[in-house]
Short mmCIF file of C-alpha atoms in Angstrom, two decimals:
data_model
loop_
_atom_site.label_atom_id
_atom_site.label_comp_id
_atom_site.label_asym_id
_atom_site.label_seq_id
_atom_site.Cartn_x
_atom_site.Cartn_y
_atom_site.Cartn_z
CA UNK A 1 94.94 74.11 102.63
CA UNK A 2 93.33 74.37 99.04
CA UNK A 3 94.62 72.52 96.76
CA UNK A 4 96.91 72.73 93.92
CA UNK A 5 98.88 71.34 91.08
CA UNK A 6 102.50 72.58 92.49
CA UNK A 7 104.04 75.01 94.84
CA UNK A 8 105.04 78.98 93.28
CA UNK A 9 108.21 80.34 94.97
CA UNK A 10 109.92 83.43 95.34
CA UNK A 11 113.51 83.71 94.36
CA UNK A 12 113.65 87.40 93.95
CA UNK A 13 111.38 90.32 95.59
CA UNK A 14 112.78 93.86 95.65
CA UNK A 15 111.62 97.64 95.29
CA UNK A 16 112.40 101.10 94.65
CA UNK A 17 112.24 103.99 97.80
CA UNK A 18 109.32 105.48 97.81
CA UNK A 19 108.65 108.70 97.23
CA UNK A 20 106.81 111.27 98.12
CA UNK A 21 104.23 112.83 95.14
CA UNK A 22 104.46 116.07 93.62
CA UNK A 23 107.32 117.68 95.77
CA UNK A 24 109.53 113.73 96.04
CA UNK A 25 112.06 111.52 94.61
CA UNK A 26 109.80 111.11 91.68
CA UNK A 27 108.02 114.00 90.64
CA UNK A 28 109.79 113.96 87.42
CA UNK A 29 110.11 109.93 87.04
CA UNK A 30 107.98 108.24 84.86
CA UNK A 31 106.30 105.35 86.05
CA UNK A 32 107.43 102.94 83.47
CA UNK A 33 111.12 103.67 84.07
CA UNK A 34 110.87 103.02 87.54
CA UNK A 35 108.81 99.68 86.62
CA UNK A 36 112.12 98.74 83.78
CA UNK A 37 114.59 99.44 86.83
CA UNK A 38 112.64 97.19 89.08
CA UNK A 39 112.43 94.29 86.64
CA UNK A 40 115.93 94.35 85.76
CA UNK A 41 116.97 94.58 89.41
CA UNK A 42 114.55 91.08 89.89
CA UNK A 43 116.01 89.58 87.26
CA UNK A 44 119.67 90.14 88.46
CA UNK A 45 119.11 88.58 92.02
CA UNK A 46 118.38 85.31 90.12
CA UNK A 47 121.53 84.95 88.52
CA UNK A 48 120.90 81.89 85.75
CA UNK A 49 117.39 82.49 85.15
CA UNK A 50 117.34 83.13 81.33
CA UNK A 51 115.01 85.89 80.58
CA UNK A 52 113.27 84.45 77.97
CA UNK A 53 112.00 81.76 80.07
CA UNK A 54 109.98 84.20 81.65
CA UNK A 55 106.06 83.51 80.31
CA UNK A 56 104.11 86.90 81.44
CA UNK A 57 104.84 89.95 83.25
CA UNK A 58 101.86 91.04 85.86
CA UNK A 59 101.99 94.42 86.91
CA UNK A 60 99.21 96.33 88.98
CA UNK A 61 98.50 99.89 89.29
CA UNK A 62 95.52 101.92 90.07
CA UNK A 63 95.28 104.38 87.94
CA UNK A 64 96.37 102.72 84.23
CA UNK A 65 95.61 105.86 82.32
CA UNK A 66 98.43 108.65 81.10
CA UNK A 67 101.94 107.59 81.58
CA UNK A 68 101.30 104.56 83.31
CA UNK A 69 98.72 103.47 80.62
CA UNK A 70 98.88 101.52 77.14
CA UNK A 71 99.37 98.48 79.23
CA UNK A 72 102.40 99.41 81.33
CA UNK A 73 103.60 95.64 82.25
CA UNK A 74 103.91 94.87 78.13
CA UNK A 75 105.80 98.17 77.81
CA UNK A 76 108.05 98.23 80.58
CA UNK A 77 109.07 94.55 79.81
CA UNK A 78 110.13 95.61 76.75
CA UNK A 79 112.12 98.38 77.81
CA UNK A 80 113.83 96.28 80.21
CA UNK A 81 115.53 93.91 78.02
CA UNK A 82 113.21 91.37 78.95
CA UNK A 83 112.61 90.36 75.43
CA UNK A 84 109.54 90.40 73.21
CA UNK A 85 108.73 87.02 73.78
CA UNK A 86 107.14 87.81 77.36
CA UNK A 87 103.48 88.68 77.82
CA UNK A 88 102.36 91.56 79.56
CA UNK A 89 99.31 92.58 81.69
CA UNK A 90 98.32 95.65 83.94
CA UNK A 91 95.60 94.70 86.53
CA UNK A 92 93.50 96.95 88.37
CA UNK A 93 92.33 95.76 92.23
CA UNK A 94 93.19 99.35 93.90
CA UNK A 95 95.36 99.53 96.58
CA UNK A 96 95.65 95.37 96.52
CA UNK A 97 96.72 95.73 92.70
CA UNK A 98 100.00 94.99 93.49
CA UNK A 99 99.17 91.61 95.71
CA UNK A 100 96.66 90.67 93.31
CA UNK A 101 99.30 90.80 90.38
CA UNK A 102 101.66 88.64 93.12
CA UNK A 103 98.49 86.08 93.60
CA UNK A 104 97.78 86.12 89.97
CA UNK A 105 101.16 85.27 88.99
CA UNK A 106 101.84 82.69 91.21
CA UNK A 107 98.30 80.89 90.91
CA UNK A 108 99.60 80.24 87.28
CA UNK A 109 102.39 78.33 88.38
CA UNK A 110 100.45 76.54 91.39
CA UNK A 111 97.83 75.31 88.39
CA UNK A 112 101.13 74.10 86.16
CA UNK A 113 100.26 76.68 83.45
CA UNK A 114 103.88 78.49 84.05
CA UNK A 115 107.09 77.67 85.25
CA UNK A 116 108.86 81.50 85.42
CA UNK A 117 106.53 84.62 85.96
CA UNK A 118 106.76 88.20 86.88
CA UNK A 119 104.64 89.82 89.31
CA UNK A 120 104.80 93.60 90.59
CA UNK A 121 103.30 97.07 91.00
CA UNK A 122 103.76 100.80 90.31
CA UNK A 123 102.40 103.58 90.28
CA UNK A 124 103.16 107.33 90.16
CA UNK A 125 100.93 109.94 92.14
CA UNK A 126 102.58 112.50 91.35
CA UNK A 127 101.86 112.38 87.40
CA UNK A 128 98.85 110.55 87.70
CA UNK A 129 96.29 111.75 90.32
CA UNK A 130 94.10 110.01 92.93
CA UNK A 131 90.80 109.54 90.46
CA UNK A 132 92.52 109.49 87.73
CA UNK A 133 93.10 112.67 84.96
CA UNK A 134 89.34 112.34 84.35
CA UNK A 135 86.91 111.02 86.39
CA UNK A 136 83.77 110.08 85.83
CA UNK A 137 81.30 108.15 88.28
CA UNK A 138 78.06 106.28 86.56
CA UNK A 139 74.64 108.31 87.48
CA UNK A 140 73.62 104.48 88.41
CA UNK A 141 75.38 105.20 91.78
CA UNK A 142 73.47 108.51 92.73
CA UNK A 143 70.07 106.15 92.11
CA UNK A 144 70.46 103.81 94.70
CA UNK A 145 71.28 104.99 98.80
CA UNK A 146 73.23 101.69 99.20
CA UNK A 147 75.34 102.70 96.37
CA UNK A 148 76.73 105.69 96.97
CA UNK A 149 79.53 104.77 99.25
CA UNK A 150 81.08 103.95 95.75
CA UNK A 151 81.62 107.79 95.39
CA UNK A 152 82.99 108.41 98.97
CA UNK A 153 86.49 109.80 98.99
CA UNK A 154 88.75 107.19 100.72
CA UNK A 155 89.12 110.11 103.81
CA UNK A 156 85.64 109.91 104.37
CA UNK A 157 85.35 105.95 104.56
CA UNK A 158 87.90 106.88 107.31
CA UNK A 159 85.75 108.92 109.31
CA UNK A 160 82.52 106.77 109.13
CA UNK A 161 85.11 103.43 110.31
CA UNK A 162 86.01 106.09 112.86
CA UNK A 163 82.69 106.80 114.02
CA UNK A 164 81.61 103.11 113.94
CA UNK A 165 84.38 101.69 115.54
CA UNK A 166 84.63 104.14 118.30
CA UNK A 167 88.80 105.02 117.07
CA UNK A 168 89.13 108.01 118.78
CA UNK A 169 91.50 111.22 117.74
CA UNK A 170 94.39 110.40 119.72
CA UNK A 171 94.18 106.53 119.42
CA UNK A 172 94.82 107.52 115.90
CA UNK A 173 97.89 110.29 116.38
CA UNK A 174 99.41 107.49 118.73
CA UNK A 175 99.23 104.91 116.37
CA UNK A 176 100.80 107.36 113.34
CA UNK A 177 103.47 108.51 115.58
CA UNK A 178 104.48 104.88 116.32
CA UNK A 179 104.45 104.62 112.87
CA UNK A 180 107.41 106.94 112.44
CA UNK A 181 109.04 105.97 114.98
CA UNK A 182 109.56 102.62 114.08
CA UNK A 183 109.99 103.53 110.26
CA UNK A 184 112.53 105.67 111.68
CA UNK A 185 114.51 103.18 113.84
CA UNK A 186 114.55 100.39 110.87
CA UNK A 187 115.91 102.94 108.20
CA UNK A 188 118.83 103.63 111.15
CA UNK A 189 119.22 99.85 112.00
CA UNK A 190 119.36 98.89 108.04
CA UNK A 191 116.62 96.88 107.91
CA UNK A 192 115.41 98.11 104.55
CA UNK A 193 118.73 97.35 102.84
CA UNK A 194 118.05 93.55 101.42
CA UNK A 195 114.24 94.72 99.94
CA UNK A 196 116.18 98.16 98.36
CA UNK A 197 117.03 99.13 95.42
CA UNK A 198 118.62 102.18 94.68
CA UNK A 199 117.20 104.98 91.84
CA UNK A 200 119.79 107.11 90.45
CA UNK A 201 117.42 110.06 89.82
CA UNK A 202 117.93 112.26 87.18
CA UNK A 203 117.38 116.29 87.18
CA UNK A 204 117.53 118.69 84.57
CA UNK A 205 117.26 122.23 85.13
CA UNK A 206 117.21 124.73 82.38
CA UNK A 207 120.12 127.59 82.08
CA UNK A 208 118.19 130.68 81.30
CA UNK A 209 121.22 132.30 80.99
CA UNK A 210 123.18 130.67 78.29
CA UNK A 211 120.20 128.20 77.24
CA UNK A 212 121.88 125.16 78.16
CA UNK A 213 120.45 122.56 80.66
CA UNK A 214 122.22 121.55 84.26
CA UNK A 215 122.01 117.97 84.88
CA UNK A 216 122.39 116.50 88.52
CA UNK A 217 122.14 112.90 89.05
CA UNK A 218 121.47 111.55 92.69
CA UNK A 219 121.11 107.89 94.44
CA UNK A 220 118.32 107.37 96.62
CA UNK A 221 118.22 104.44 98.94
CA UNK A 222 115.79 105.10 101.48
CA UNK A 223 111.65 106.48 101.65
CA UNK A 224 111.49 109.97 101.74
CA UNK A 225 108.43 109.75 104.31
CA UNK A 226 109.30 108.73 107.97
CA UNK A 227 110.25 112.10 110.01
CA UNK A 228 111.78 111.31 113.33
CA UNK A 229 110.47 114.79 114.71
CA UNK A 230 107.06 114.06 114.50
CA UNK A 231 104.94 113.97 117.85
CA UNK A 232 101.62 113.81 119.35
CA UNK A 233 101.91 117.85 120.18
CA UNK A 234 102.52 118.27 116.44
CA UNK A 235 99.96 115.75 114.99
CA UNK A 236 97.39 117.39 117.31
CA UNK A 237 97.96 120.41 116.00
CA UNK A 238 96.21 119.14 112.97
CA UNK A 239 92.99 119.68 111.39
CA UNK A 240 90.90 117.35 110.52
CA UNK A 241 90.97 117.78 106.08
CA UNK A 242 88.23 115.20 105.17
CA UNK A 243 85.31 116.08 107.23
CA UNK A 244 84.65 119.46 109.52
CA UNK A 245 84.53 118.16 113.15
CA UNK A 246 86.13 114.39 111.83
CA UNK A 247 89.29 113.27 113.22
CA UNK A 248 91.08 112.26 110.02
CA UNK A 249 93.91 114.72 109.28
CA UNK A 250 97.29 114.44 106.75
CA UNK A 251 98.95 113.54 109.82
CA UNK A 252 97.24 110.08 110.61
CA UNK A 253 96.50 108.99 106.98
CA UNK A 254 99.13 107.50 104.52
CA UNK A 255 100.94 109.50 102.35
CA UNK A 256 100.54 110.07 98.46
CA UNK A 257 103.64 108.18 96.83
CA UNK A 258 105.62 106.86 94.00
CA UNK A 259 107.07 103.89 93.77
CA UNK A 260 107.57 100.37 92.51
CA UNK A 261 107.97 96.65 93.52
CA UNK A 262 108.49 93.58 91.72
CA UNK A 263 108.90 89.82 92.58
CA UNK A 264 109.81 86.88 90.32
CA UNK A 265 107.59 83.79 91.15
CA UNK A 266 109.00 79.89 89.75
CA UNK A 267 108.06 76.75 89.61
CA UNK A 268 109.89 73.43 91.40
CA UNK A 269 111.02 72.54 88.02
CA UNK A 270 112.43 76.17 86.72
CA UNK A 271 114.08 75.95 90.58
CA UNK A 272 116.06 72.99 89.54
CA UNK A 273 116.55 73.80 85.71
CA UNK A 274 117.77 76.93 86.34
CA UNK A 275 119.59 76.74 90.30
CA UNK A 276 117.99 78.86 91.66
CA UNK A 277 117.40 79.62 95.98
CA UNK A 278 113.87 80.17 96.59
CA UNK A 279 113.63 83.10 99.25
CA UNK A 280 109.47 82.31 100.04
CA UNK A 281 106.61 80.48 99.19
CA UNK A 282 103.14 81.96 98.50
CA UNK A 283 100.82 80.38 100.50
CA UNK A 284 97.47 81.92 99.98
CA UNK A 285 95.10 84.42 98.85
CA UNK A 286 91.85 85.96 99.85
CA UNK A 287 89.70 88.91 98.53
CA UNK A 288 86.05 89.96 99.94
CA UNK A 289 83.52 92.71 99.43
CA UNK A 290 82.43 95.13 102.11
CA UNK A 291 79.87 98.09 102.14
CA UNK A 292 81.91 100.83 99.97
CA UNK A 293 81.33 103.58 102.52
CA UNK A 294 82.96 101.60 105.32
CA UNK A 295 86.01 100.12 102.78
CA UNK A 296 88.75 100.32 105.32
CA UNK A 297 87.14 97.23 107.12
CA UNK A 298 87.65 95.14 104.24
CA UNK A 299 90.76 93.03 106.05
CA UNK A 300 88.78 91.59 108.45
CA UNK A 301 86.77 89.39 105.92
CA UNK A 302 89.53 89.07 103.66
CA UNK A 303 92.41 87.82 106.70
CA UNK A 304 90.47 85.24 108.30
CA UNK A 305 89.68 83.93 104.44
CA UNK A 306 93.55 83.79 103.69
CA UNK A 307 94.80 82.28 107.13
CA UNK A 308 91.87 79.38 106.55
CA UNK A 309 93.40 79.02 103.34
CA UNK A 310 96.72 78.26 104.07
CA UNK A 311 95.85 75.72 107.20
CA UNK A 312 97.44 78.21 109.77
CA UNK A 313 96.31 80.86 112.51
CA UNK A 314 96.67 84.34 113.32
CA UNK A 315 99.07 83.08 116.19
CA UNK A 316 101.38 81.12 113.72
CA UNK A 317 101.90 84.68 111.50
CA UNK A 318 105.53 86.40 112.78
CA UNK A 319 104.97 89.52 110.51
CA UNK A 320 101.83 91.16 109.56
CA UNK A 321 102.16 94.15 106.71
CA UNK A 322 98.85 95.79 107.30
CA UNK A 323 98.54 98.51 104.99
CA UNK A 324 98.18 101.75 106.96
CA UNK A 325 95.75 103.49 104.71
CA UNK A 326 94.40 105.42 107.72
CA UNK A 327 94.98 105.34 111.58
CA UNK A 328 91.62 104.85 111.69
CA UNK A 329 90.94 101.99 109.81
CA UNK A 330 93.57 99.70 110.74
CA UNK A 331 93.12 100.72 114.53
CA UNK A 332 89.08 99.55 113.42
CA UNK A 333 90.68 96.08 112.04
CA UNK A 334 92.80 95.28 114.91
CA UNK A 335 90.08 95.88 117.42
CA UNK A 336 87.16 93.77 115.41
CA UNK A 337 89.63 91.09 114.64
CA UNK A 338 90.50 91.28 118.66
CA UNK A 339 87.00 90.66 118.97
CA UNK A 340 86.54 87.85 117.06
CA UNK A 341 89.25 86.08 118.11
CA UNK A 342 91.61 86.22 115.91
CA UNK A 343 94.41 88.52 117.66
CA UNK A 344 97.49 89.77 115.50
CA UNK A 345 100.42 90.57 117.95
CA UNK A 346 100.53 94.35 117.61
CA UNK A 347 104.40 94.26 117.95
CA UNK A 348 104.68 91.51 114.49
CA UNK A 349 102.57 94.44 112.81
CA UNK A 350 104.32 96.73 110.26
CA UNK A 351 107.40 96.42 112.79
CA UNK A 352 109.29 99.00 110.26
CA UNK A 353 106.78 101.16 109.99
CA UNK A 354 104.10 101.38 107.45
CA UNK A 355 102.21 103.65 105.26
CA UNK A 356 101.83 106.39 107.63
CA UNK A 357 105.16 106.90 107.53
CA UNK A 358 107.05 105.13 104.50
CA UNK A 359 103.96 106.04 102.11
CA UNK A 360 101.06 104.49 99.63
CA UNK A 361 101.73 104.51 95.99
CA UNK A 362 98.50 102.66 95.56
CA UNK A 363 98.76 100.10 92.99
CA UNK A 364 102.26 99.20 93.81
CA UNK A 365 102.11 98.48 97.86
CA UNK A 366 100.62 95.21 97.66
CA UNK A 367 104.05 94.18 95.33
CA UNK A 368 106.28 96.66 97.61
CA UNK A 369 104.92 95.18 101.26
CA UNK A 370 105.35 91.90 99.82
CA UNK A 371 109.14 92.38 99.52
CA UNK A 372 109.38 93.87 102.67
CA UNK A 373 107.64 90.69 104.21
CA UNK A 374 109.89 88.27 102.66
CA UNK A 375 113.04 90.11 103.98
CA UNK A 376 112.40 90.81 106.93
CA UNK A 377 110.94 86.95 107.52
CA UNK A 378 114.67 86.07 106.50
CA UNK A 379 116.15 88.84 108.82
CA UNK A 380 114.37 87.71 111.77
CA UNK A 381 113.74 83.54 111.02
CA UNK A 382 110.26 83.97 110.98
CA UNK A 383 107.81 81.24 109.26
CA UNK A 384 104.84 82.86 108.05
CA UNK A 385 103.88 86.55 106.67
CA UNK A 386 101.15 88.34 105.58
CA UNK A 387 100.50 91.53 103.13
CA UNK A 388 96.59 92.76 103.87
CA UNK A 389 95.17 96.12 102.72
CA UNK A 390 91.16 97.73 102.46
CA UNK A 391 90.81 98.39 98.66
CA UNK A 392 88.47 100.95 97.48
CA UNK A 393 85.00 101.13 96.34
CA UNK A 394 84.69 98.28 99.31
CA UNK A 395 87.10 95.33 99.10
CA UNK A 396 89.68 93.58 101.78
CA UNK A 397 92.80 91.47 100.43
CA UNK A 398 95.57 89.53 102.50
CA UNK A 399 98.35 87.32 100.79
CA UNK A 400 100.15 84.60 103.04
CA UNK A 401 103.75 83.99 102.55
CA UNK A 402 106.11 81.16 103.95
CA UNK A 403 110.21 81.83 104.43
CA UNK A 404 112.22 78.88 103.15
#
């Protein structure tokens, strides 16, 4: 195991439903109250820890620009009562922002430079869209045939991991429909519950008639995603919507999302100054760089990394949260991690379901998945658990948590 100054533990991890973008939950939620709901709902499952004694709030999202911009961590810690003596920092990793603001927060503890941090994610598809309001790519890319994978639209990194990694059309509806399925079954059997919590969501509709405005308020508790009539028949039905005779389709890719996730990391001291029950320990981090075209790969650099890390094996790891950015890909990173070895017991991975069905709001999964590992380790008396995800522009990350 590397080492360190001290351990980081975990003595709060929660997040919102998640919702799906432009039609969802959220359409009409701004990122940074979802973020100020999150923190406060942290903060309350560690009763005693004063909120001053928290040093810095980490927060990653993918697209920092618009609503979720001017430094949405600072702002949102703010507006949660937090207090201004807290720092506040948005990070930007992609689709592992959210892990990387986890890893980032608790390496500041493990080197004895903070005894109380914040770590989480958010982000809001729906306001801010994939790219960004305005994108624009350097001409340095267009100059250089190695380069231009950085350009690729994260569908078509599916299809060329399809087409090099032999993942077939209906290996990839099979593995979506599963997806549901389970998603489906742990929603019934109330698995989500301990990682929840609930949104009141606010809607105001205009009165054209009298020119007052109608205001409905309504609780969600669940992610508005997993749909227990979906099917092979139906996913085949499908075209593919990245590339003409691909096999990618909406159906076997995760969904566009909003959502939010946040986890409060401590030191051994702050545990004993303030009382507090640690729910997990981080264990350890790894990042690593793939070719950009082929991004969805990126785990299978970035897992073996994280397991060496911590001391343990693949075998030792009772649930795996591998983001489901595509069927494709993480069919490609079971089978080449199969290959090599290193074998992750299909039934310990995303056993509720994962992006597929419960969604992808980007920059906050990493924070979201992270929760859902530490719960459902304490559901089921598992040891170890792991949060991996392919990052874009060509990048693999994987986290390693222990249950106490």
């Amino acid at each position: 195991m590397s080492k360190q100054v001290q351990d980081a533990y975990i003595v709060s991890a929660t997040r919102l439903p998640i919702g799906k973008s432009g039609r969802g939950y959220f359409k009409n939620t701004r990122p940074d109250e979802m973020l100020v709901k999150v923190m406060q709902a942290a903060l309350a499952q560690a009763p005693g820890l004063d909120p001053a004694a928290i040093e810095d709030a980490i927060v990653g999202c993918s697209f920092p620009e618009g609503e979720q911009g001017m430094n949405i961590a600072r702002v949102a810690s703010v507006l949660a009562g937090l207090g201004n003596t807290i720092g506040g920092v948005t990070v930007n990793r992609y689709c592992a922002s959210g892990i990387t603001a986890v890893q980032m927060a608790a390496d500041r503890i493990r080197v004895g430079e903070a005894d109380v941090m914040f770590a989480g994610g958010v982000e809001s598809m729906s306001m801010i869209p994939m790219g960004g309001n305005k994108p624009s790519l350097s001409p340095l890319i267009f100059e250089r045939d190695e380069n231009i994978g950085i350009a690729y639209g994260m569908g078509l990194t599916a299809e060329k991991v399809a087409a090099q990694w032999k993942i077939s059309r209906d290996a990839q509806d099979a593995f979506s429909v599963e997806s549901h399925r389970r998603a489906v079954a742990a929603m019934q059997a109330g698995y989500f519950d301990a990682e929840m919590t609930p949104f009141d969501v606010v809607e105001r509709t205009p009165n054209l008639a009298d020119g007052t405005v109608n205001v409905k308020t309504r609780t969600v508790k669940l992610d508005e995603g997993a749909r227990p009539d979906t099917s092979i028949e139906g996913l085949a039905k499908l075209k593919p919507v990245f590339a003409a005779k691909g096999s990618v389709t909406a159906g076997n890719s995760s969904q566009t999302s909003d959502g939010s996730g946040g986890l409060l990391i401590v030191s051994e001291a702050a545990l004993k100054r303030y009382n507090l029950t640690p729910l997990a320990r981080f264990v350890s981090f790894a990042v690593r760089g793939v070719p950009p075209e082929i991004m969805g790969i990126g785990p299978i650099e970035a897992i073996p990394a994280a397991l060496k890390a911590a001391g343990i094996t693949a075998a030792q790891l009772d649930w795996i949260e591998l983001n489901e950015a595509f069927a494709a890909q993480s069919l490609a990173v079971l089978n080449d991690l199969d290959s090599k070895g290193i074998e992750l017991d299909r039934a310990k991975v995303n056993p509720n379901g994962g992006a597929i069905a419960l969604g992808h709001p980007l920059g906050a999964t990493g924070a979201i998945r992270a929760a859902s590992v530490i719960h459902g380790l304490r559901r089921t008396g598992g040891k170890y658990g792991m949060v991996t995800m392919c990052v874009g522009a060509g990048q693999g990350a994987a986290g390693i948590f222990e249950r106490l």
